């Protein structure tokens, strides 16, 4: 079967980590990508679940607080600069 080239750009650190992993598994990058593509074709989609990350409880609480602050911003302290806010945080520490 004739071969074709694929050119992609990825993060350099990710490439190094992936190459190290695939080398440990006895594969090169080309073979690993071919396995992924074959699996995607065989599964008629990604060969694994893809979904948005679900925020943990702390993040949910922070997002709720943010929404409350947006809807009732008068009851929350405002700062004229980042330095002013930082100074207050550091003085409380």
Coordinates of C-alpha atoms in Angstrom, one line a residue:
X1 CA 0.0 0.0 0.0
X2 CA 1.4 3.5 -0.9
X3 CA 2.5 5.6 2.0
X4 CA 1.6 9.3 2.7
X5 CA 3.3 11.9 4.9
X6 CA 1.5 13.9 7.6
X7 CA 3.1 17.1 9.0
X8 CA 1.9 18.3 12.3
X9 CA 3.0 20.9 14.9
X10 CA 2.9 19.9 18.6
X11 CA 4.5 21.2 21.8
X12 CA 8.2 20.2 21.9
X13 CA 8.0 18.8 25.4
X14 CA 4.9 16.7 24.6
X15 CA 6.8 15.3 21.6
X16 CA 9.7 14.3 23.7
X17 CA 7.5 12.7 26.4
X18 CA 5.6 10.8 23.7
X19 CA 8.8 9.6 22.0
X20 CA 10.2 8.4 25.3
X21 CA 6.9 6.5 26.0
X22 CA 6.7 4.9 22.6
X23 CA 10.4 4.0 22.6
X24 CA 9.8 2.2 25.9
X25 CA 6.9 0.3 24.2
X26 CA 9.2 -0.6 21.3
X27 CA 7.5 1.8 18.9
X28 CA 8.5 4.9 17.0
X29 CA 6.3 8.0 16.6
X30 CA 5.1 7.0 13.1
X31 CA 4.0 3.5 14.3
X32 CA 2.2 4.9 17.3
X33 CA 0.3 7.5 15.2
X34 CA -0.5 4.8 12.7
X35 CA -1.9 2.6 15.5
X36 CA -4.0 5.5 16.8
X37 CA -5.4 6.3 13.3
X38 CA -6.2 2.6 12.6
X39 CA -8.0 2.3 16.0
X40 CA -10.0 5.5 15.2
X41 CA -11.0 4.1 11.9
X42 CA -12.0 0.8 13.4
X43 CA -14.0 2.5 16.1
X44 CA -15.6 5.0 13.7
X45 CA -14.4 7.7 16.0
X46 CA -11.9 8.4 18.7
X47 CA -10.7 5.2 20.3
X48 CA -11.2 6.7 23.8
X49 CA -13.8 9.0 25.5
X50 CA -13.4 12.7 25.0
X51 CA -15.2 15.0 27.3
X52 CA -14.9 18.3 29.0
X53 CA -13.2 18.2 32.4
X54 CA -15.6 18.3 35.3
X55 CA -14.6 20.9 37.9
X56 CA -14.0 19.7 41.5
X57 CA -16.0 21.0 44.4
X58 CA -13.5 23.8 45.3
X59 CA -13.6 25.1 41.7
X60 CA -17.5 24.9 41.6
X61 CA -17.6 26.9 44.9
X62 CA -15.2 29.5 43.4
X63 CA -17.3 29.8 40.2
X64 CA -20.5 30.2 42.3
X65 CA -18.8 32.9 44.4
X66 CA -17.7 34.6 41.2
X67 CA -21.3 34.6 39.8
X68 CA -22.6 36.0 43.1
X69 CA -19.9 38.8 43.0
X70 CA -21.0 39.6 39.4
X71 CA -24.6 39.9 40.3
X72 CA -24.2 41.9 43.5
X73 CA -20.8 43.6 43.0
X74 CA -21.7 46.5 45.3
X75 CA -21.3 44.4 48.5
X76 CA -17.8 43.3 47.5
X77 CA -14.6 45.4 48.0
X78 CA -13.0 46.8 44.9
X79 CA -9.4 47.7 44.3
X80 CA -7.9 50.4 42.1
X81 CA -4.9 48.3 41.2
X82 CA -3.5 44.8 41.4
X83 CA -0.8 46.1 43.7
X84 CA -3.4 47.4 46.1
X85 CA -5.1 44.0 46.3
X86 CA -1.8 42.2 46.6
X87 CA -0.7 44.4 49.4
X88 CA -3.9 43.6 51.3
X89 CA -3.5 39.9 50.8
X90 CA 0.1 40.0 51.9
X91 CA -0.7 42.1 55.0
X92 CA -3.2 39.5 56.1
X93 CA -0.7 36.6 55.7

